[in-house]
Amino acid sequence: MKVRTPNAVWVTGDQTIDWAVTPLNRHRGQVADERLHVPLRLLWHTGGVFQISSLIQAALSAASPNPPPFFRRHSIYCAKPPRQEDLTAYGSGINHSFSVLGDYPTGNGDSIHRVAQFIGFHPDREQVNPGTTEYTPIKQIKKAKVIVIDDANLGFRDRRENWGPIIDYLSEHSTSPPWVVWKISYDVGDGHKREDFRTELVELAQHSNLRERLITLTAAARLRDAGAEISRDLSWDQSVNDVLYELDNRNEFSTLRNSPCLIVSFGPSGAMLIEHQASKTNWNLVYNRKIMEREWMNTHHQGMMFGYGSALCSTIVSELVAIPEVSTTPPKPQYVNAIKRALVAMQQMYERGFKAEQGSDRFDLPSGIFDEEGQRKLLKDINTHPGEAPRPVTDRETCDSILADPPTDLTDHESKLFNIARKGKEALEDGDTPIAEYGKLVTADRTEVESLRAIYSLIDNYCGPSKPTFDSKPLAIAVFGSPGSGKGFTVKQVAQEWVKSRRLKPLEFKLSELGSPSELVGALDQIRDVALGGQVPLAIWDEFDSPLDGGGKLGWLRYFLGPIQDGKFQQEEATHLIGPAIFVFAGGTSSSYEEFSTQGLDEDARKSMKVPDFLSRLRGYIDIPGVDTTEVHDSPEPKLMLRRALILNSLFDDEKIGRLPSGEFDVDDGVLEAFLRVSRYRHGVRSMQAIIQMRKTPKYARFDRSSLPSHDQLKLHVEDANEFFGIMRAHENTS
């Protein structure tokens, strides 16, 4: 008998029971005799298709407080999970996962459960779908609106009896097929046998109306597992380019490449919607503009959660169910809005943790993760950026930058750049500009963002959860920039997370003030002492590229080759281990890596100064952008003015400029425009700071035109004082 349901959602795929153990007290047995003194609970949770079906129900229930009739009338068909009394951790016909739940403090005296350790999977390759007899076969459903397939390569895809009825059903309803949401959470490559439902499903979509109704979900992490070179935490621009390039240029991704609508998740921090057409690819990035994958995980390091992919799948399904079947051409699904809701649901999933009620043998995902009220406050940092790329993508820089150019018209006091200078990052809160924020350092320059995130990743790898041992070799990083660009400040802000946790301890050494290489031993001794004390020293070697008396240009380089390479230094007749350390080499004479690496010399001269040897020991570098134009009277580019605005905001805070009742800094418009538009400062950021420090007004007072130093004094810090004052006065004439 056919089952008639207006909004039937039919869920199939890999069936899983998730098992978790959690200790009942904080005592941990250290010897075998104590094993009976460490009681624990064994909990279970319905995963796989069972989890997805319950999350779909939650997403549908929360989709609207007053849903229309067509939305309310839905039924979800899925295999029923086993009864608790029939469960065993190695029961046949089903997959089992195992983990350890830990308690994590919430800050208000309570604690919540998250996964402390994933132990692993025990797959059952004889898994038989559809499951129990209460399960409704798809052939009995007269009209399914959505078919959901959860494919984790745990047995479902290996058996034609599992997926054959789906292909038959779609072929039978080819003129008006249901929506198909196909979630691939493991083994996304095309190394499968020819008779595979993935191949048949995509081929069917190429030649039928299913093309407009097939949505494939996977994750960037799964693409990386299959060999894709997708950058981590450089910039959203680079992530977009990498995903598009890898899909179009790796043979193992032909199935995903042919998927009409593909969604690639980056976890709670973002996702890409990719719609493949014949000659081009339309894409839309939904992203947290402040934080990327790894940064999100590092910020949320109190345990782990699972179910993020299922949350994304559920919001997509709820969006499809909401589409009224009122015509032959129903409205296009609002995928972007569904992805936004999914990202927030993932965040709420983490914040609330698993539920494990006392007296129950079950643990469950938290309730209310799709609730509209909770979603609203977390949506402010989620932005979208649409774009398109040619097909196929032939290089990794196909897409335009996500970073929009800031405005160039500064005559209006409500200008975005003026607001950024006065309010700082708060002025960017409602914008769509991706930013990187480390302590007091905020930047929206893509090149700088990528460099900072690369250095962040290097530090995280070096002193993350698996701490370096005492025989570890130092991690060597270089920082270049014009004088006064804040090289040491930048590194310390990027490393602030580990400095605050006392994992790192900053030390600074100015090599231009050391008289001889023998004095370097004293500095290495200080570094060793910190390492012996259990911290990782963050040693900043300032002006490392300065001349050495008697050693010539770049004379210091040769004395660092051994310590970096071997992790040792010589003190008279004794050889000492340095211990774990991060060496940051801050350039004093070279404004960029390129300038330092070439030195304007031929290869033999560079070799004699050990430049290639030194560079080969570096594991990363940062080029800090300057704040000046190329020539005096050049007009600053918008991105340069944006950088100046962010720097000014930080300087206003440091130098105690007065504030308005609204909290923004009280600075004259003309003065602001002069700071932003003047072509060149003599000493970079130091000159910007000096001009503020030379003001004639006290702390916490308004900074206006009368606060500025005299014309002659201003010449100490800008290349052309007339230009500075001219810009300021011209603003008065246009206000």
XYZ file of C-alpha atoms in Angstrom:
735
model
C 0.000 0.000 0.000
C 1.280 3.456 -0.935
C 1.791 5.928 1.923
C 0.456 9.416 1.160
C 2.287 12.246 2.955
C 2.569 15.809 1.604
C 6.100 16.317 2.971
C 7.627 12.875 3.360
C 11.324 12.884 4.302
C 12.905 9.473 3.774
C 16.269 8.954 5.520
C 18.651 6.120 4.726
C 22.347 5.330 4.928
C 24.822 4.082 7.504
C 23.398 3.182 10.907
C 25.531 3.845 13.985
C 25.291 3.578 17.732
C 27.715 5.888 19.550
C 29.003 4.632 22.886
C 30.663 6.788 25.527
C 32.205 6.168 28.901
C 32.405 8.878 31.534
C 34.017 8.547 34.987
C 31.741 9.215 37.950
C 34.428 10.964 39.995
C 37.767 12.650 39.492
C 39.807 9.804 40.974
C 42.014 8.054 38.447
C 43.478 4.686 39.339
C 47.232 4.595 38.930
C 47.774 0.925 39.726
C 45.813 -2.251 39.021
C 44.656 -2.602 42.615
C 42.719 0.652 42.299
C 40.722 -0.277 39.213
C 37.586 -1.083 41.237
C 37.689 2.369 42.845
C 37.081 4.214 39.562
C 33.375 3.799 38.734
C 32.064 4.959 35.365
C 28.890 5.193 33.314
C 28.458 3.537 29.939
C 26.179 5.687 27.774
C 24.811 5.256 24.278
C 23.525 7.578 21.574
C 21.833 6.939 18.229
C 24.200 8.175 15.516
C 24.319 8.030 11.737
C 20.893 8.043 10.097
C 19.203 7.959 13.502
C 20.942 11.172 14.538
C 20.153 12.913 11.264
C 16.464 12.033 11.438
C 16.160 13.420 14.990
C 18.001 16.620 14.027
C 15.788 17.036 10.959
C 12.773 16.811 13.239
C 14.286 19.473 15.537
C 15.149 21.765 12.604
C 11.642 21.426 11.145
C 10.050 22.168 14.508
C 12.166 25.302 14.998
C 11.971 26.575 11.419
C 9.039 28.883 12.173
C 7.015 29.644 15.302
C 3.836 29.606 13.193
C 4.559 27.398 10.194
C 2.069 27.306 7.326
C -0.080 24.184 6.953
C 1.996 22.720 4.124
C 5.063 22.942 6.371
C 3.451 21.314 9.384
C 2.328 18.237 7.517
C 5.539 16.257 7.262
C 6.610 12.754 8.171
C 10.127 11.433 8.615
C 10.763 7.816 7.649
C 13.918 6.201 8.985
C 15.025 2.855 10.329
C 14.108 2.602 13.979
C 17.087 2.251 16.300
C 17.385 -0.905 18.381
C 15.720 -0.983 21.759
C 17.992 -0.394 24.715
C 17.423 -3.897 26.045
C 18.613 -5.318 22.701
C 21.792 -3.220 22.538
C 25.271 -4.637 22.815
C 28.446 -2.743 22.017
C 29.352 -5.251 19.319
C 25.887 -6.143 18.079
C 25.730 -7.369 14.503
C 24.039 -5.456 11.713
C 25.040 -2.028 12.957
C 28.171 0.150 13.369
C 29.547 1.242 16.721
C 31.698 4.233 17.688
C 33.454 4.697 21.018
C 34.555 7.812 22.901
C 35.221 9.176 26.364
C 33.033 11.999 27.699
C 34.579 14.593 29.967
C 33.137 17.329 32.178
C 34.041 20.903 31.227
C 33.310 24.009 33.322
C 30.876 26.587 31.953
C 32.055 29.549 34.041
C 28.911 29.731 36.188
C 29.776 26.847 38.473
C 28.216 24.167 36.270
C 29.818 21.766 33.837
C 28.792 20.214 30.551
C 29.715 17.030 28.712
C 31.868 16.978 25.605
C 34.094 14.342 24.059
C 37.499 14.198 25.728
C 38.796 11.445 23.453
C 37.587 9.637 20.356
C 38.552 5.981 20.668
C 37.390 4.761 17.265
C 34.861 2.852 15.145
C 33.926 -0.805 14.987
C 32.242 -1.079 11.566
C 29.901 -3.933 10.751
C 30.320 -4.656 7.042
C 27.267 -6.919 7.053
C 25.002 -3.992 7.918
C 21.616 -4.456 6.304
C 19.408 -1.532 5.440
C 16.513 -0.669 5.814
C 16.647 -2.043 9.348
C 13.696 -3.065 11.459
C 10.312 -4.181 10.143
C 8.710 -0.892 11.281
C 10.732 0.885 8.591
C 8.745 1.972 5.546
C 10.478 0.974 2.274
C 10.751 3.859 -0.161
C 8.712 2.039 -2.798
C 5.695 2.275 -0.485
C 5.872 6.087 -0.352
C 3.692 7.545 -3.072
C 5.588 10.832 -3.187
C 8.704 11.502 -1.129
C 9.589 15.181 -0.997
C 13.155 14.711 0.261
C 15.441 11.676 0.274
C 18.394 11.921 2.670
C 21.391 9.607 2.212
C 24.016 9.457 4.975
C 27.095 7.844 3.419
C 30.021 7.357 5.833
C 31.507 4.366 3.991
C 30.441 2.068 6.813
C 28.712 -0.546 4.680
C 25.731 1.145 3.062
C 27.447 1.971 -0.228
C 28.886 -1.552 -0.589
C 25.536 -3.300 -0.978
C 23.289 -2.733 -3.976
C 20.272 -3.942 -2.051
C 20.736 -0.855 0.149
C 20.798 1.783 -2.560
C 19.291 0.095 -5.605
C 15.683 0.940 -4.548
C 16.660 4.641 -4.396
C 17.889 4.634 -8.003
C 14.757 2.776 -9.093
C 12.512 5.244 -7.259
C 14.280 8.270 -8.787
C 14.065 6.737 -12.267
C 10.355 6.079 -11.801
C 9.791 9.711 -10.736
C 12.288 11.256 -13.192
C 9.878 13.914 -14.486
C 9.199 15.278 -11.004
C 11.821 13.773 -8.697
C 12.125 14.413 -4.977
C 14.961 16.477 -3.556
C 17.996 14.334 -2.737
C 20.366 15.411 0.015
C 23.455 13.231 -0.161
C 25.856 13.589 2.772
C 29.318 12.061 2.266
C 31.218 12.074 5.538
C 34.065 9.715 4.699
C 36.054 8.517 1.667
C 34.937 11.179 -0.797
C 37.326 10.145 -3.580
C 36.425 8.140 -6.665
C 38.471 5.052 -5.883
C 35.291 2.993 -5.710
C 34.143 0.207 -7.972
C 32.154 0.998 -11.101
C 28.910 -0.427 -9.732
C 28.466 2.214 -7.078
C 25.391 4.202 -6.193
C 27.446 7.418 -6.214
C 28.277 6.983 -9.881
C 24.733 5.985 -10.804
C 23.198 8.808 -8.775
C 25.329 11.534 -10.378
C 24.926 10.084 -13.870
C 21.162 9.958 -13.375
C 21.227 13.610 -12.317
C 23.114 14.636 -15.457
C 20.278 13.496 -17.720
C 17.103 14.175 -15.765
C 15.228 16.766 -13.723
C 17.117 15.448 -10.710
C 19.947 17.776 -11.711
C 18.044 20.687 -10.189
C 17.284 18.701 -7.041
C 20.472 16.905 -6.030
C 22.458 18.507 -3.182
C 25.756 16.921 -2.135
C 27.276 17.689 1.281
C 30.844 17.043 2.381
C 33.608 18.746 4.362
C 36.918 20.377 3.494
C 38.564 18.009 5.979
C 37.311 15.039 3.966
C 38.681 16.546 0.739
C 42.044 16.928 2.475
C 41.850 13.275 3.561
C 41.595 12.400 -0.129
C 44.740 14.408 -0.965
C 43.307 17.850 -1.734
C 45.681 20.753 -1.124
C 43.268 23.066 0.672
C 44.978 25.639 2.872
C 44.142 25.878 6.548
C 43.563 29.260 8.126
C 45.382 31.465 5.619
C 42.405 33.450 4.387
C 38.901 32.792 3.170
C 40.028 34.012 -0.263
C 42.637 31.276 -0.462
C 40.276 28.619 0.841
C 37.746 29.428 -1.903
C 40.412 29.296 -4.607
C 41.885 26.058 -3.298
C 38.540 24.245 -3.130
C 37.551 25.251 -6.667
C 40.954 24.363 -8.080
C 41.142 20.968 -6.367
C 37.642 19.961 -7.459
C 38.409 20.791 -11.085
C 41.906 19.316 -11.266
C 41.896 16.050 -9.311
C 40.579 12.964 -11.094
C 39.460 11.423 -7.821
C 36.915 14.224 -7.390
C 35.039 13.653 -10.656
C 31.862 12.635 -8.790
C 31.900 15.800 -6.683
C 32.834 17.858 -9.738
C 29.745 16.549 -11.531
C 27.459 17.150 -8.564
C 25.109 19.962 -9.615
C 24.948 21.529 -6.156
C 27.790 20.894 -3.726
C 28.201 22.255 -0.178
C 31.668 22.013 1.389
C 31.737 22.598 5.140
C 34.600 24.119 7.129
C 32.926 23.219 10.426
C 31.333 25.912 12.619
C 33.387 28.648 10.943
C 32.068 28.471 7.380
C 30.850 26.593 4.297
C 30.933 26.958 0.506
C 27.913 26.546 -1.749
C 29.115 25.496 -5.229
C 26.730 25.231 -8.189
C 28.332 23.645 -11.230
C 27.158 24.731 -14.663
C 28.441 23.902 -18.137
C 30.864 26.814 -18.587
C 31.132 28.352 -15.133
C 30.823 27.681 -11.447
C 28.710 29.899 -9.224
C 29.763 29.866 -5.595
C 28.792 31.518 -2.365
C 30.927 31.564 0.751
C 29.135 31.708 4.096
C 31.779 32.451 6.691
C 32.716 33.819 10.068
C 34.793 36.822 9.086
C 36.736 36.834 12.367
C 37.811 33.241 12.750
C 38.643 30.262 10.563
C 38.753 26.489 11.086
C 41.803 26.042 13.248
C 41.316 29.253 15.170
C 37.776 28.163 16.016
C 39.039 24.830 17.316
C 41.794 26.494 19.354
C 39.331 28.954 20.858
C 36.894 26.148 21.643
C 39.375 23.658 23.030
C 37.377 22.425 26.033
C 36.462 19.069 24.558
C 35.025 18.089 21.182
C 31.603 17.536 19.656
C 30.305 15.494 16.742
C 27.191 16.013 14.654
C 28.212 19.200 12.814
C 27.625 17.629 9.390
C 24.256 16.320 10.501
C 23.258 19.817 11.668
C 24.105 21.203 8.215
C 22.169 18.403 6.541
C 19.162 19.091 8.771
C 18.898 22.810 7.989
C 19.153 22.074 4.272
C 16.341 19.534 4.551
C 14.170 21.961 6.539
C 14.683 24.544 3.798
C 13.585 22.054 1.127
C 10.506 20.950 3.074
C 9.481 24.607 3.411
C 9.220 25.021 -0.374
C 5.525 24.847 -1.334
C 4.736 22.533 -4.239
C 2.298 25.019 -5.752
C 3.536 25.128 -9.327
C 5.737 23.343 -11.834
C 8.537 25.812 -11.043
C 8.747 26.160 -7.236
C 11.005 28.859 -5.806
C 14.709 28.099 -5.531
C 15.815 26.951 -2.078
C 17.493 29.590 0.076
C 20.611 27.525 0.620
C 22.644 30.418 2.007
C 20.150 31.118 4.778
C 20.058 27.414 5.631
C 23.868 27.308 5.840
C 23.858 30.349 8.131
C 21.429 28.608 10.459
C 23.592 25.496 10.370
C 26.776 27.364 11.345
C 25.032 28.929 14.315
C 23.496 25.566 15.274
C 26.994 24.051 15.268
C 28.206 26.816 17.578
C 25.271 26.285 19.912
C 25.875 22.554 19.807
C 29.368 23.135 21.155
C 28.348 25.707 23.749
C 25.621 23.465 25.212
C 27.447 20.137 25.067
C 25.868 16.702 25.239
C 22.964 15.932 27.540
C 23.513 13.026 29.905
C 20.710 12.878 32.447
C 21.278 11.206 35.786
C 19.695 7.786 35.900
C 19.661 7.427 32.120
C 21.892 5.250 29.977
C 21.621 7.652 27.024
C 23.446 10.786 26.008
C 22.022 13.109 23.380
C 22.795 16.195 21.378
C 21.597 19.380 23.087
C 18.080 20.595 22.405
C 17.232 24.030 21.094
C 20.231 24.454 18.797
C 17.938 25.596 15.955
C 15.892 27.995 18.104
C 15.466 31.379 16.452
C 16.290 33.444 19.547
C 19.610 31.708 20.120
C 20.424 31.940 16.427
C 19.847 35.682 16.156
C 22.640 36.851 18.459
C 25.231 34.560 16.866
C 24.433 35.503 13.267
C 26.147 38.920 13.444
C 29.585 37.520 12.621
C 28.320 35.283 9.785
C 28.718 36.913 6.375
C 28.227 35.823 2.786
C 30.124 36.504 -0.391
C 28.895 35.349 -3.827
C 31.119 34.874 -6.835
C 31.705 32.916 -9.985
C 34.658 31.200 -11.606
C 35.314 29.866 -15.112
C 35.063 26.156 -15.633
C 37.457 24.488 -15.348
C 39.491 26.494 -12.840
C 43.094 26.518 -14.060
C 44.883 28.315 -11.233
C 44.494 28.971 -7.512
C 43.887 32.701 -7.847
C 40.774 32.618 -10.008
C 38.370 34.434 -7.714
C 38.169 38.092 -6.920
C 39.088 39.070 -3.391
C 36.376 38.783 -0.771
C 37.781 41.946 0.786
C 35.912 44.885 -0.707
C 37.844 48.109 -1.216
C 37.143 50.623 1.544
C 35.674 53.997 0.542
C 37.891 56.757 -0.820
C 35.526 59.653 -0.135
C 36.406 60.923 3.343
C 34.542 64.230 3.276
C 31.539 62.779 5.078
C 32.063 62.464 8.838
C 30.087 59.209 8.737
C 32.663 57.696 6.388
C 33.532 54.076 7.121
C 37.231 54.855 7.484
C 36.559 57.677 9.922
C 34.396 55.331 11.965
C 37.117 52.677 11.952
C 39.688 55.185 13.229
C 37.300 56.319 15.971
C 35.675 52.992 16.891
C 38.169 50.370 15.730
C 36.938 46.872 15.074
C 33.447 47.836 16.294
C 33.034 49.810 13.060
C 33.631 46.574 11.167
C 31.066 44.563 13.138
C 28.253 45.086 10.650
C 30.426 44.887 7.566
C 31.468 41.980 5.376
C 35.224 42.491 5.622
C 37.171 39.383 6.702
C 39.559 40.361 9.485
C 42.266 38.792 11.600
C 42.345 39.785 15.243
C 45.154 38.896 17.608
C 45.116 40.835 20.865
C 45.331 44.532 19.982
C 46.326 43.732 16.406
C 43.464 43.961 13.898
C 44.042 43.789 10.152
C 41.917 43.407 7.043
C 44.767 43.195 4.524
C 44.608 39.774 2.856
C 48.380 39.407 2.455
C 48.982 40.273 6.078
C 46.054 38.137 7.246
C 47.487 35.089 5.462
C 50.991 35.691 6.851
C 49.732 36.140 10.405
C 47.593 33.005 10.245
C 50.501 31.017 8.828
C 52.699 32.102 11.755
C 49.856 31.388 14.190
C 49.647 27.842 12.813
C 53.409 27.352 13.141
C 53.343 28.438 16.785
C 50.279 26.302 17.462
C 51.927 23.227 15.942
C 55.080 23.840 17.969
C 53.590 24.457 21.398
C 50.077 23.100 21.051
C 48.608 20.123 22.947
C 51.713 17.965 22.339
C 54.324 20.173 23.971
C 57.875 20.117 22.577
C 60.397 18.089 24.538
C 63.620 19.553 25.879
C 65.643 18.164 22.992
C 63.398 19.932 20.457
C 65.105 22.306 18.067
C 64.112 25.979 18.003
C 61.402 27.083 15.592
C 62.814 29.907 13.448
C 60.571 32.674 12.052
C 61.520 35.987 10.436
C 59.632 39.282 10.450
C 60.345 42.064 7.994
C 58.970 45.548 7.641
C 59.954 49.148 7.364
C 61.370 50.840 10.499
C 58.594 51.584 12.971
C 56.171 49.087 11.464
C 55.808 47.210 14.770
C 57.548 43.918 14.038
C 58.025 42.857 17.654
C 54.538 44.071 18.581
C 53.005 42.017 15.775
C 54.654 38.761 16.824
C 53.757 39.242 20.483
C 50.118 39.865 19.610
C 49.938 36.739 17.417
C 51.491 34.728 20.270
C 49.335 36.334 22.969
C 47.148 33.249 23.397
C 50.134 31.206 24.551
C 51.716 34.084 26.496
C 48.526 34.506 28.551
C 48.436 30.794 29.319
C 52.110 31.018 30.364
C 53.080 28.504 27.701
C 55.321 31.167 26.098
C 57.559 33.795 27.695
C 58.745 36.693 25.489
C 62.413 37.728 25.585
C 63.925 40.509 23.471
C 67.529 40.946 22.365
C 68.795 43.812 20.184
C 71.748 42.416 18.288
C 73.006 45.850 17.225
C 73.777 46.509 20.902
C 75.782 43.319 21.447
C 79.507 43.921 21.209
C 80.611 40.498 19.990
C 79.369 36.964 19.266
C 80.582 35.874 22.703
C 77.795 37.973 24.233
C 75.311 35.837 22.315
C 76.072 32.993 24.714
C 74.620 35.003 27.610
C 71.405 35.518 25.657
C 71.180 31.789 24.833
C 71.735 31.043 28.522
C 68.690 33.180 29.383
C 66.644 31.308 26.795
C 67.791 27.956 28.182
C 66.848 29.014 31.727
C 63.299 29.794 30.635
C 63.037 26.424 28.862
C 64.323 24.646 31.970
C 61.589 26.413 33.944
C 58.915 24.703 31.819
C 57.986 27.568 29.473
C 58.803 28.004 25.803
C 60.879 31.161 25.325
C 59.750 33.487 22.538
C 63.133 35.035 21.719
C 62.880 38.128 19.513
C 66.240 38.889 17.878
C 65.837 42.514 16.861
C 67.946 43.944 14.024
C 69.399 40.523 13.295
C 70.402 41.783 9.841
C 72.552 44.602 11.244
C 76.329 44.586 10.607
C 78.649 42.873 13.086
C 81.824 44.644 14.120
C 84.615 42.706 12.466
C 82.118 40.372 10.813
C 80.809 42.652 8.107
C 77.341 42.890 6.609
C 74.908 40.264 7.967
C 77.715 39.033 10.175
C 75.348 37.653 12.825
C 73.778 35.058 10.539
C 76.552 32.460 10.783
C 76.268 32.389 14.583
C 72.638 31.295 14.480
C 73.030 28.428 12.012
C 74.174 25.886 14.605
C 71.675 26.783 17.370
C 68.746 26.560 14.934
C 69.916 23.417 13.160
C 71.170 21.419 16.158
C 69.367 23.048 19.085
C 72.709 23.462 20.870
C 75.260 26.164 21.677
C 78.854 26.101 22.866
C 79.942 27.747 26.120
C 83.689 27.404 26.465
C 84.249 23.627 26.461
C 80.669 22.688 27.331
C 77.870 22.031 24.842
C 74.367 22.917 26.047
C 70.935 22.071 24.719
C 68.884 25.221 24.163
C 65.622 23.435 24.771
C 62.309 24.250 23.113
C 62.274 27.839 21.865
C 60.813 30.061 19.173
C 63.373 32.337 17.532
C 61.850 35.399 15.894
C 64.295 37.316 13.703
C 63.100 40.896 13.269
C 64.788 42.708 10.392
C 66.192 46.157 10.961
C 67.515 47.019 7.507
C 65.341 44.925 5.158
C 61.696 45.846 4.712
C 60.709 42.536 3.093
C 61.749 38.915 2.781
C 62.551 39.481 -0.884
C 64.845 42.399 -0.085
C 66.635 40.415 2.613
C 67.040 37.266 0.523
C 68.602 39.044 -2.457
C 70.592 41.822 -0.731
C 71.282 43.198 -4.186
C 74.246 40.794 -4.448
C 75.236 37.898 -6.686
C 74.903 34.292 -5.582
C 78.522 33.882 -4.480
C 78.368 36.958 -2.248
C 75.114 35.765 -0.693
C 76.607 32.342 -0.018
C 79.667 33.844 1.643
C 77.365 35.741 4.016
C 75.411 32.511 4.721
C 72.133 33.976 3.474
C 70.916 30.750 1.735
C 71.931 28.655 4.765
C 70.007 30.952 7.093
C 66.915 31.063 4.893
C 66.822 27.257 4.663
C 66.410 27.118 8.449
C 63.411 29.432 8.550
C 59.960 27.863 8.819
C 57.957 30.996 8.147
C 58.089 34.747 7.732
C 55.895 37.830 7.821
C 56.175 40.906 5.634
C 54.442 43.676 7.588
C 52.909 46.195 5.180
C 54.058 49.763 5.568
C 51.915 52.852 6.008
C 53.487 54.943 3.234
C 52.987 55.483 -0.470
C 55.829 54.938 -2.911
C 56.527 58.640 -3.479
C 55.741 61.903 -1.722
C 52.359 63.299 -2.844
C 51.187 59.927 -4.133
C 47.544 59.337 -3.252
C 47.175 56.471 -0.728
C 45.227 53.456 -1.911
C 42.022 52.620 -0.009
C 43.588 49.521 1.586
C 46.504 51.616 2.845
C 44.090 54.097 4.400
C 42.184 51.213 6.007
C 45.429 49.991 7.560
C 46.175 53.501 8.843
C 42.672 53.789 10.303
C 43.076 50.580 12.301
C 46.522 51.671 13.519
C 45.221 55.105 14.501
C 42.488 53.553 16.597
C 45.055 51.513 18.515
C 47.281 54.590 18.974
C 44.376 56.737 20.178
C 43.726 54.086 22.819
C 47.375 53.827 23.870
C 47.830 57.608 24.059
C 44.589 58.235 26.005
C 42.727 60.430 23.515
C 39.366 61.682 24.792
C 36.154 59.874 24.002
C 32.622 60.967 23.207
C 29.658 59.693 25.277
C 29.145 57.061 22.554
C 32.575 55.639 23.375
C 34.301 56.601 20.131
C 37.438 58.741 20.121
C 36.852 62.498 19.926
C 39.069 63.498 16.982
C 38.579 66.343 14.489
C 37.538 65.215 10.989
C 40.212 67.314 9.270
C 42.961 65.903 11.495
C 41.737 62.376 10.778
C 41.720 62.969 7.050
C 45.274 64.345 7.160
C 46.478 61.262 9.056
C 44.777 59.009 6.497
C 45.655 60.877 3.292
C 49.169 62.255 3.818
C 51.470 60.391 1.464
C 54.504 59.568 3.618
C 55.603 59.419 7.235
C 59.315 59.598 7.921
C 59.398 56.700 10.402
C 56.236 54.740 9.684
C 53.965 53.926 12.614
C 56.440 55.494 15.034
C 55.858 58.853 13.359
C 52.091 58.472 13.584
C 52.482 57.750 17.294
C 54.924 60.626 17.781
C 52.533 63.179 16.256
C 49.845 62.083 18.721
C 52.316 62.154 21.618
C 53.394 65.702 20.656
C 49.858 67.046 21.051
C 49.343 70.211 23.109
C 46.288 68.952 24.971
C 46.183 66.785 28.114
C 45.209 63.140 28.313
C 41.546 62.270 27.773
C 40.935 65.538 25.900
C 39.629 66.054 22.367
C 42.257 65.851 19.621
C 41.589 68.803 17.348
C 43.611 71.057 15.064
C 45.008 73.100 17.907
C 46.450 69.882 19.384
C 48.867 69.393 16.500
C 52.557 70.316 16.803
C 53.948 73.287 14.883
C 54.846 73.137 11.216
C 58.576 72.758 11.953
C 58.001 70.058 14.572
C 55.649 68.174 12.275
C 58.423 68.027 9.640
C 60.248 65.616 11.936
C 57.639 62.973 11.192
C 56.039 63.642 7.794
C 57.865 64.108 4.531
C 55.854 67.214 3.673
C 54.230 69.164 6.520
C 52.548 71.487 3.995
C 50.790 68.475 2.489
C 49.524 67.362 5.918
C 48.146 70.784 6.866
C 46.791 71.295 3.350
C 44.691 68.109 3.559
C 43.402 69.106 6.978
C 42.380 72.613 5.848
C 40.853 71.382 2.596
C 38.506 69.221 4.637
C 37.178 72.366 6.313
C 36.256 73.786 2.898
C 34.301 70.689 1.886
C 32.551 69.979 5.202
